[in-house]
PDB file of C-alpha atoms in Angstrom:
ATOM      1  CA  MET F  29      -2.034  45.232  65.614  1.00 46.00           C
ATOM      2  CA  GLY F  30      -1.119  42.272  63.186  1.00 47.00           C
ATOM      3  CA  GLU F  31      -1.870  42.423  59.660  1.00 50.00           C
ATOM      4  CA  MET F  32      -4.482  39.984  58.377  1.00 53.00           C
ATOM      5  CA  GLY F  33      -3.920  38.380  55.037  1.00 52.00           C
ATOM      6  CA  GLY F  34      -0.240  38.267  54.909  1.00 53.00           C
ATOM      7  CA  GLY F  35       0.561  41.611  53.480  1.00 54.00           C
ATOM      8  CA  MET F  36       0.627  43.161  50.212  1.00 56.00           C
ATOM      9  CA  GLY F  37      -2.688  45.036  50.715  1.00 56.00           C
ATOM     10  CA  GLY F  38      -4.316  41.667  51.893  1.00 54.00           C
ATOM     11  CA  PHE F  39      -3.698  39.718  48.901  1.00 65.00           C
ATOM     12  CA  GLY F  40      -2.764  36.100  49.732  1.00 76.00           C
ATOM     13  CA  TRP F  41      -0.005  34.616  47.461  1.00 79.00           C
ATOM     14  CA  GLY F  42      -1.375  30.949  48.107  1.00 83.00           C
ATOM     15  CA  PRO F  43      -3.818  30.851  45.240  1.00 85.00           C
ATOM     16  CA  LEU F  44      -1.353  32.455  42.820  1.00 85.00           C
ATOM     17  CA  LEU F  45       1.505  29.858  43.581  1.00 87.00           C
ATOM     18  CA  TRP F  46      -0.903  27.016  43.359  1.00 87.00           C
ATOM     19  CA  SER F  47      -2.128  28.212  40.014  1.00 90.00           C
ATOM     20  CA  LEU F  48       1.483  28.458  38.606  1.00 91.00           C
ATOM     21  CA  LEU F  49       2.257  25.065  39.934  1.00 92.00           C
ATOM     22  CA  LEU F  50      -0.888  23.471  38.276  1.00 93.00           C
ATOM     23  CA  LEU F  51      -0.033  25.310  34.960  1.00 93.00           C
ATOM     24  CA  SER F  52       3.515  24.060  35.236  1.00 94.00           C
ATOM     25  CA  VAL F  53       2.516  20.398  35.787  1.00 93.00           C
ATOM     26  CA  VAL F  54      -0.144  20.553  32.925  1.00 93.00           C
ATOM     27  CA  PHE F  55       2.456  21.940  30.498  1.00 93.00           C
ATOM     28  CA  ILE F  56       5.286  19.355  31.296  1.00 92.00           C
ATOM     29  CA  VAL F  57       2.551  16.672  30.872  1.00 91.00           C
ATOM     30  CA  GLY F  58       1.182  17.978  27.723  1.00 89.00           C
ATOM     31  CA  TYR F  59       4.957  18.706  26.266  1.00 88.00           C
ATOM     32  CA  GLY F  60       5.683  14.994  27.285  1.00 84.00           C
ATOM     33  CA  VAL F  61       2.744  13.610  25.387  1.00 84.00           C
ATOM     34  CA  TYR F  62       3.273  15.856  22.453  1.00 82.00           C
ATOM     35  CA  THR F  63       6.867  14.849  21.860  1.00 79.00           C
ATOM     36  CA  ARG F  64       6.423  11.171  22.685  1.00 79.00           C
ATOM     37  CA  GLY F  65       3.889  11.127  19.714  1.00 70.00           C
ATOM     38  CA  ARG F  66       6.164  12.591  17.401  1.00 71.00           C
ATOM     39  CA  ALA F  67       9.144  10.192  18.040  1.00 61.00           C
ATOM     40  CA  PRO F  68      10.013   8.280  14.849  1.00 61.00           C
ATOM     41  CA  ALA F  69       9.175   4.423  14.943  1.00 59.00           C
ATOM     42  CA  PRO F  70      12.238   2.356  15.666  1.00 61.00           C
ATOM     43  CA  GLU F  71      11.363  -0.042  12.915  1.00 59.00           C
ATOM     44  CA  GLN F  72      11.209   2.574  10.289  1.00 62.00           C
ATOM     45  CA  SER F  73      14.900   3.771  11.043  1.00 72.00           C
ATOM     46  CA  GLN F  74      16.101   0.088  10.920  1.00 76.00           C
ATOM     47  CA  THR F  75      14.374  -0.442   7.508  1.00 77.00           C
ATOM     48  CA  ASP F  76      16.028   2.969   6.326  1.00 84.00           C
ATOM     49  CA  THR F  77      19.343   1.648   7.352  1.00 87.00           C
ATOM     50  CA  ALA F  78      18.796  -1.454   5.713  1.00 88.00           C
ATOM     51  CA  LEU F  79      17.848   0.138   2.394  1.00 89.00           C
ATOM     52  CA  SER F  80      20.784   2.294   2.575  1.00 90.00           C
ATOM     53  CA  THR F  81      23.059  -0.682   3.042  1.00 91.00           C
ATOM     54  CA  LEU F  82      21.455  -2.450   0.187  1.00 91.00           C
ATOM     55  CA  ARG F  83      21.739   0.568  -2.235  1.00 92.00           C
ATOM     56  CA  SER F  84      25.447   0.724  -1.364  1.00 93.00           C
ATOM     57  CA  ARG F  85      26.017  -2.987  -1.907  1.00 92.00           C
ATOM     58  CA  TYR F  86      24.325  -2.598  -5.168  1.00 92.00           C
ATOM     59  CA  ALA F  87      26.201   0.308  -6.257  1.00 92.00           C
ATOM     60  CA  ARG F  88      29.374  -1.503  -5.574  1.00 92.00           C
ATOM     61  CA  GLY F  89      28.233  -4.248  -8.072  1.00 92.00           C
ATOM     62  CA  GLU F  90      27.902  -6.897  -5.069  1.00 91.00           C
ATOM     63  CA  LEU F  91      24.201  -7.585  -6.077  1.00 89.00           C
ATOM     64  CA  SER F  92      22.620  -7.991  -9.390  1.00 92.00           C
ATOM     65  CA  GLU F  93      19.590  -5.937 -10.255  1.00 92.00           C
ATOM     66  CA  GLU F  94      17.418  -8.896  -9.593  1.00 93.00           C
ATOM     67  CA  GLU F  95      18.846  -9.509  -6.224  1.00 93.00           C
ATOM     68  CA  PHE F  96      18.474  -5.913  -5.159  1.00 92.00           C
ATOM     69  CA  GLU F  97      14.910  -5.645  -6.393  1.00 92.00           C
ATOM     70  CA  GLU F  98      13.993  -8.800  -4.423  1.00 93.00           C
ATOM     71  CA  ARG F  99      15.554  -7.746  -1.231  1.00 92.00           C
ATOM     72  CA  ARG F 100      14.250  -4.203  -1.504  1.00 90.00           C
ATOM     73  CA  ARG F 101      10.674  -5.664  -2.072  1.00 91.00           C
ATOM     74  CA  ARG F 102      10.939  -7.768   1.095  1.00 90.00           C
ATOM     75  CA  LEU F 103      12.369  -4.843   3.271  1.00 85.00           C
ATOM     76  CA  GLU F 104       9.606  -2.554   2.089  1.00 84.00           C
ATOM     77  CA  GLU F 105       6.770  -5.009   3.066  1.00 81.00           C
TER      78      GLU F 105
END
């Protein structure tokens, strides 16, 4: 008089739960790969900061136009 199949009309929940677990793992791994590929390169942000500082110094008159252009050219290489 025991039920076979674990209830709910004989439908086993095992395959459904394993499928959800597998889909969750695939989603998490895929999201991690996607966001890692979109992260900005650290070198680029350091160059942006250096250029910003260089522009500020030029605007305050601390650098001549020739000094500014030479340093900007070296940073952008």
